[in-house]
PDB file of C-alpha atoms in Angstrom:
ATOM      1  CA  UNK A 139       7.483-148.959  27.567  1.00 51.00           C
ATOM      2  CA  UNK A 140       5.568-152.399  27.985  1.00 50.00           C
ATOM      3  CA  UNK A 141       1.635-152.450  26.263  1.00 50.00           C
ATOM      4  CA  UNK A 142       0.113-152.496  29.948  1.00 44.00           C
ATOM      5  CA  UNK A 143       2.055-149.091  31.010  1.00 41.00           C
ATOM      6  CA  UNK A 144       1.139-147.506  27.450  1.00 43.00           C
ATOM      7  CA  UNK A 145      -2.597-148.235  27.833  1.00 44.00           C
ATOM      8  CA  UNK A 146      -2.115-147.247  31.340  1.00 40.00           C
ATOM      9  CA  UNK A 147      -0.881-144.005  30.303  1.00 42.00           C
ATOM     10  CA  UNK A 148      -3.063-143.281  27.575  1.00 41.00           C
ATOM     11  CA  UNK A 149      -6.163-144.001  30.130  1.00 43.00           C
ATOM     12  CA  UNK A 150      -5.211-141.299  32.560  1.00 45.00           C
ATOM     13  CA  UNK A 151      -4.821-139.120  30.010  1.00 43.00           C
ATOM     14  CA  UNK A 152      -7.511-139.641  28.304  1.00 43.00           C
ATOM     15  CA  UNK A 153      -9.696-139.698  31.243  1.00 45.00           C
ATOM     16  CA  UNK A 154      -8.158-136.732  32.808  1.00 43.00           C
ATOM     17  CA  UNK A 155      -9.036-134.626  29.719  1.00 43.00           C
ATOM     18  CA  UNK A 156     -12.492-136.177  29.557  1.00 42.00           C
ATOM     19  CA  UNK A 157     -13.039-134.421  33.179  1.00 44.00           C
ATOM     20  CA  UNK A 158     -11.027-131.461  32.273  1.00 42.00           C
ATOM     21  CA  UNK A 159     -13.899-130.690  29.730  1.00 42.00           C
ATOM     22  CA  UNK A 160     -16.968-131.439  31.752  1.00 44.00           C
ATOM     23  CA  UNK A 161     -15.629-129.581  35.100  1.00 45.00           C
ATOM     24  CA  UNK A 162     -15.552-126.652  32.621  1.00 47.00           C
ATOM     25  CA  UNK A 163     -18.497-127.135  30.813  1.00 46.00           C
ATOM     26  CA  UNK A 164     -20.929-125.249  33.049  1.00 81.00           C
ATOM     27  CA  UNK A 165     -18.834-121.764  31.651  1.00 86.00           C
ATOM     28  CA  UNK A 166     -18.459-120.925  28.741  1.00 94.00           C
ATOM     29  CA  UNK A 167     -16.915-117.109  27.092  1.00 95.00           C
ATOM     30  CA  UNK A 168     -19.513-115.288  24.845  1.00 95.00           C
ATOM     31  CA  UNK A 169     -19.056-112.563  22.512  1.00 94.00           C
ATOM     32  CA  UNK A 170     -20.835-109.491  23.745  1.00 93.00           C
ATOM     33  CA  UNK A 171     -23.047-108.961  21.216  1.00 92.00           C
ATOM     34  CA  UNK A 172     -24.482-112.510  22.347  1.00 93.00           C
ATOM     35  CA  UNK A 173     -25.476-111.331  25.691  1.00 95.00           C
ATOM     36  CA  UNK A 174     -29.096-110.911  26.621  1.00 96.00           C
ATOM     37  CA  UNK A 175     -30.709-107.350  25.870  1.00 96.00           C
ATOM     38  CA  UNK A 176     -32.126-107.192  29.432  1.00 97.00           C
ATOM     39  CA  UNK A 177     -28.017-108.220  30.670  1.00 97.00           C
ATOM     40  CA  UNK A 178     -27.126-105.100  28.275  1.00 95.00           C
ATOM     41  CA  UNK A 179     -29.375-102.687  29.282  1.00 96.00           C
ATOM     42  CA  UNK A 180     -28.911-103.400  33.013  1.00 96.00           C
ATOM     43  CA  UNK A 181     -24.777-103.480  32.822  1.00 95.00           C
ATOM     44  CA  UNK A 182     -25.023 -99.928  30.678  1.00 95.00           C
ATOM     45  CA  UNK A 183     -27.739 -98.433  33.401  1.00 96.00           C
ATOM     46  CA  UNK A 184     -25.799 -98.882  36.235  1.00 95.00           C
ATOM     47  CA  UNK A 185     -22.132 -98.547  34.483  1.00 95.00           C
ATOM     48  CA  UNK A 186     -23.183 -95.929  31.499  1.00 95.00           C
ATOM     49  CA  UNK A 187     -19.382 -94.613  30.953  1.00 93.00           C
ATOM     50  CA  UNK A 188     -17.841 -98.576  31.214  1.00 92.00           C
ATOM     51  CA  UNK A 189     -16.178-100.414  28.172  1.00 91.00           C
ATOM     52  CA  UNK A 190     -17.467-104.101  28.498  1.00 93.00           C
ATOM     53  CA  UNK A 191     -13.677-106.166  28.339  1.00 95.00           C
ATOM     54  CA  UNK A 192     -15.448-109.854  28.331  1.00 96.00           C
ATOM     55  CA  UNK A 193     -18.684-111.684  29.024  1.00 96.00           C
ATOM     56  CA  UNK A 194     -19.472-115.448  29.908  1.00 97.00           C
ATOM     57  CA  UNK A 195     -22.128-117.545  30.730  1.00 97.00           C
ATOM     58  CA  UNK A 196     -22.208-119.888  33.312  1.00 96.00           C
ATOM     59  CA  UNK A 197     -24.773-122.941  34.129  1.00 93.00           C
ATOM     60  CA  UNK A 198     -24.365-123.928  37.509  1.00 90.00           C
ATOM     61  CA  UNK A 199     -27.414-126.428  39.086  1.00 89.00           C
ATOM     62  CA  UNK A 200     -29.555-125.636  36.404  1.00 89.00           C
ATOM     63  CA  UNK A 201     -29.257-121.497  37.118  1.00 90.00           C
ATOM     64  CA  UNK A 202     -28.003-119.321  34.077  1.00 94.00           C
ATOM     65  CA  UNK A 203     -25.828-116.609  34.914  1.00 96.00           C
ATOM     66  CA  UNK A 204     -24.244-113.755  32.996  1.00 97.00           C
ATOM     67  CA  UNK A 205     -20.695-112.834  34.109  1.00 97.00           C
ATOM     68  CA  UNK A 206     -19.690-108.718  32.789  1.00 97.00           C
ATOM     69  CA  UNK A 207     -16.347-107.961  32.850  1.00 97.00           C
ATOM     70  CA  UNK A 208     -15.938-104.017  32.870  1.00 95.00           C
ATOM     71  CA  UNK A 209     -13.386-101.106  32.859  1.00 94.00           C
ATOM     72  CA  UNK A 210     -15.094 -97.980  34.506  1.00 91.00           C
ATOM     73  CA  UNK A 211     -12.342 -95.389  34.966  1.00 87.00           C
ATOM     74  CA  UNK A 212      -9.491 -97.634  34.686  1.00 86.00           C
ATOM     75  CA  UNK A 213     -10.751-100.141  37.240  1.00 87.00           C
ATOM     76  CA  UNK A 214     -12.020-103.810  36.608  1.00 92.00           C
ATOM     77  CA  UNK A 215     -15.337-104.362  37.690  1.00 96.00           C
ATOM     78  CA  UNK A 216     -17.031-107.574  37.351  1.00 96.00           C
ATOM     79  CA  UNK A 217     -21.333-108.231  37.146  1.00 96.00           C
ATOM     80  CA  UNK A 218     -23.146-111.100  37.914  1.00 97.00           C
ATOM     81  CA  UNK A 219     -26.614-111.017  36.672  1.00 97.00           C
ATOM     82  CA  UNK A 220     -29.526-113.311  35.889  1.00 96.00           C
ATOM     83  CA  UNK A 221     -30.627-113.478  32.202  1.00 95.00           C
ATOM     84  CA  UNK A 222     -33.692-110.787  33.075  1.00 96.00           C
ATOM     85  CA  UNK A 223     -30.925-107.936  34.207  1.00 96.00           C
ATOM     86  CA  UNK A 224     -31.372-108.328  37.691  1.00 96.00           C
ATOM     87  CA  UNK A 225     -27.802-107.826  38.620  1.00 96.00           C
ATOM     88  CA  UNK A 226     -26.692-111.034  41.446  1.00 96.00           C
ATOM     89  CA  UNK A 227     -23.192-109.281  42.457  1.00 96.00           C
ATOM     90  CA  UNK A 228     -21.235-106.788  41.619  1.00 97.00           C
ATOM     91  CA  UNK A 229     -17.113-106.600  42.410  1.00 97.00           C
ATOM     92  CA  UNK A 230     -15.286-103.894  41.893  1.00 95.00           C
ATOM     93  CA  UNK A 231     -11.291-103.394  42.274  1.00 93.00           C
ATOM     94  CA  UNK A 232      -9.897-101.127  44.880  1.00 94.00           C
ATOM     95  CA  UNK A 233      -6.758 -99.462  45.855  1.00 93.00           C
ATOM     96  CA  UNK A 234      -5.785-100.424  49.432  1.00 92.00           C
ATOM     97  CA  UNK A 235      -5.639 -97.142  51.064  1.00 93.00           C
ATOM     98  CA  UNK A 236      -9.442 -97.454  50.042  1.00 94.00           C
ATOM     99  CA  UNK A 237     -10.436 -99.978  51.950  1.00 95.00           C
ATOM    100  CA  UNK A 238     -12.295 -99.118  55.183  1.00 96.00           C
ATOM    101  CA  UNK A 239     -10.051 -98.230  58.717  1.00 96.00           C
ATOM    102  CA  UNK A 240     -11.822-101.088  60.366  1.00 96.00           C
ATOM    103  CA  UNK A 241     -10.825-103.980  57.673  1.00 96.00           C
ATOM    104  CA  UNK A 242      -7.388-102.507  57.204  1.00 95.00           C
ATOM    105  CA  UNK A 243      -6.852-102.907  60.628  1.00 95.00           C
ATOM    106  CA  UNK A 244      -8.429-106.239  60.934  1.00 96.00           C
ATOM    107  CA  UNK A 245      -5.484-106.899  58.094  1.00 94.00           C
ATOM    108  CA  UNK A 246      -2.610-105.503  59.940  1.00 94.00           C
ATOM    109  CA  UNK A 247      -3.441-107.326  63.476  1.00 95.00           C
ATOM    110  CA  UNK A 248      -4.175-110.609  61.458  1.00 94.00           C
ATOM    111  CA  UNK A 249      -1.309-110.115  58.775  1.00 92.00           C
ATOM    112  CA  UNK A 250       1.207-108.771  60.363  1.00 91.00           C
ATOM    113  CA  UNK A 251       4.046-107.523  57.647  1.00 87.00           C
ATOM    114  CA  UNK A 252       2.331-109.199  54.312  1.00 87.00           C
ATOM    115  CA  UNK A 253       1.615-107.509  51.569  1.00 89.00           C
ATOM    116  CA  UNK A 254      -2.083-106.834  50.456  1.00 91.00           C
ATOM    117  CA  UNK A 255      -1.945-108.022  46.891  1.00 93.00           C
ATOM    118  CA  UNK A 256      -5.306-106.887  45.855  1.00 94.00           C
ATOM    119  CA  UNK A 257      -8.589-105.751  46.975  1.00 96.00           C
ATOM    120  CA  UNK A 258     -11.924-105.862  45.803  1.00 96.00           C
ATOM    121  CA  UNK A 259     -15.583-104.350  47.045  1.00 97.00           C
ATOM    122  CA  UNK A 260     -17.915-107.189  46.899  1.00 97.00           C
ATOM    123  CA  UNK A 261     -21.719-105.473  46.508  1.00 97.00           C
ATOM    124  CA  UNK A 262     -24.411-108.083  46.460  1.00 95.00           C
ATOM    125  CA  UNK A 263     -27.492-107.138  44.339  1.00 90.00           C
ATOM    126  CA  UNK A 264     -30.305-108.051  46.756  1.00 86.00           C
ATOM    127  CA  UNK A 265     -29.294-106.477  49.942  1.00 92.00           C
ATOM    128  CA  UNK A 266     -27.409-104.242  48.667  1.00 93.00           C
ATOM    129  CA  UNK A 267     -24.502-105.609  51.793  1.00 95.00           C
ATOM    130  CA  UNK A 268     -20.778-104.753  51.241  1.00 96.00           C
ATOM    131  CA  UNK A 269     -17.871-106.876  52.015  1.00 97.00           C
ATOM    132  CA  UNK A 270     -13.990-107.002  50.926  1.00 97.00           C
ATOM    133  CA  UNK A 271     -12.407-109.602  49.379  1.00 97.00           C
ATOM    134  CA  UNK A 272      -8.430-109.330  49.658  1.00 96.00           C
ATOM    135  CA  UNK A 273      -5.923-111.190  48.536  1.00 96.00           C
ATOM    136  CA  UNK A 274      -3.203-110.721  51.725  1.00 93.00           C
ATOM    137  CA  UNK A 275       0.453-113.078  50.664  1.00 89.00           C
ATOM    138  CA  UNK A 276      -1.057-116.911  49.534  1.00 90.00           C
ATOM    139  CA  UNK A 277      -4.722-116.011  51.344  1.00 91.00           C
ATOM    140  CA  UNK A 278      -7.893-114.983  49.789  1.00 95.00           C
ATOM    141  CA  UNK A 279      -9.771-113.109  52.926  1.00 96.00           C
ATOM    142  CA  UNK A 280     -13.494-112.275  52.706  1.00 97.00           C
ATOM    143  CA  UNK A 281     -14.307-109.168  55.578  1.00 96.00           C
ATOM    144  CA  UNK A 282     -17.304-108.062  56.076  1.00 96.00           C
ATOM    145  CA  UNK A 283     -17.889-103.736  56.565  1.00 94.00           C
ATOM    146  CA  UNK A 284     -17.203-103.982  60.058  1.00 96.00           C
ATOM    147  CA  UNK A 285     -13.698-105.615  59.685  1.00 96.00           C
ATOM    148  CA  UNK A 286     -15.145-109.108  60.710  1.00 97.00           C
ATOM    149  CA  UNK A 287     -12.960-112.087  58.683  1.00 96.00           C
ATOM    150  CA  UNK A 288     -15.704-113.897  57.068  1.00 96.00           C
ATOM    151  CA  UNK A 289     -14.003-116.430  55.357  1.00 95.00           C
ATOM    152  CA  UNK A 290     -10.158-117.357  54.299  1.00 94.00           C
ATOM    153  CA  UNK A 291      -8.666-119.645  52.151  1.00 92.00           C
ATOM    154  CA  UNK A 292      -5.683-120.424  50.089  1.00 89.00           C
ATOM    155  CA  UNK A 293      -5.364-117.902  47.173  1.00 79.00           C
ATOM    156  CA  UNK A 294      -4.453-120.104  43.566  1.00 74.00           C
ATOM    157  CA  UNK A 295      -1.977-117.626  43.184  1.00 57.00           C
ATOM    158  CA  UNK A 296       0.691-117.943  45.899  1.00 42.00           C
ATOM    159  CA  UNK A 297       3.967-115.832  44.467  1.00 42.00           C
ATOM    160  CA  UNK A 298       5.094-113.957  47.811  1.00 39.00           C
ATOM    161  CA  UNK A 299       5.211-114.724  51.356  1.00 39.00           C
ATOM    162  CA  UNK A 300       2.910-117.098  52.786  1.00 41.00           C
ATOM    163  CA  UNK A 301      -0.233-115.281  54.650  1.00 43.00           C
ATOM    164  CA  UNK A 302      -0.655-117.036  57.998  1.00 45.00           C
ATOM    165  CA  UNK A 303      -2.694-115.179  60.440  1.00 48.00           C
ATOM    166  CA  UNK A 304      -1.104-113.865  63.933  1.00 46.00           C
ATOM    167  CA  UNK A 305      -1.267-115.969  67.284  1.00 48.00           C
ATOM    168  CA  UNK A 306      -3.958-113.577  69.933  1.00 45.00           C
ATOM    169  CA  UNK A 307      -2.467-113.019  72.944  1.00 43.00           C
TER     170      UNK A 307
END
């Protein structure tokens, strides 16, 4: 190896963990016990039976928010909330046969034979307005109540058959 392709090398590397760190510098894990009383007290009021799994805090434009992980009767459900308890989002897992007629078959017209990985209720805190995010072969799909495809993208996980969605006729 010559001294220019060495100090090449050891550049990218070094500036590829240099960005590494600051891309992932607005979220950091927390120990529970670390989490505001008012994130606490909100996460046990509406969840009073849940074990908290994980918590993290996340700086994003200058916002802090609180991310919950939770098991509440064997499910994952995730929190969002702002450092004063008001809760931003919450997600919780569901089985597919859950999922509402009109987004299932929104799925099945759009998907045609591909597996639904996984689903999840998406509840924001505000509104209070439901939608499903499901993860349908390599695509992440966001529907809203009604069925409606809100949004789809490529799922980081892509270990089965490649979600493209049917041609109308």
């Amino acid at each position: 190896m010559t001294r220019f392709t060495r100090w090449t090398a050891l550049s990218g590397l070094v500036g590829s963990l240099v960005l590494g760190a600051a891309a992932g510098a607005d979220e950091e894990s927390i120990p529970v016990d670390k989490l505001p009383a008012a994130v606490l007290k909100a996460t046990k009021a509406k969840f009073p039976t849940a074990k908290i799994e994980e918590a993290s805090k996340e700086v994003e434009d200058g916002v802090t928010t609180y991310e919950v992980e939770l098991k509440v009767d064997g499910h994952a459900v995730d929190l969002a909330l702002k450092a004063d308890g008001t809760i931003l989002e919450i997600e919780k897992e569901v089985a597919v046969e859950k999922l509402p007629e009109a987004v299932k078959a929104t799925l099945a017209a759009k998907f045609p034979n591909v597996k639904i990985k996984k689903a999840e209720e998406i509840t924001k805190g505000d509104t209070g307005a439901v939608s499903y995010e499901v993860i349908v072969g390599s695509k992440e799909v966001v529907l809203d109540a009604k069925g409606k495809i809100v949004k789809t993208e490529e799922d980081d996980d892509d270990d089965e058959k490649e979600a493209t969605p049917a041609k109308s006729k």
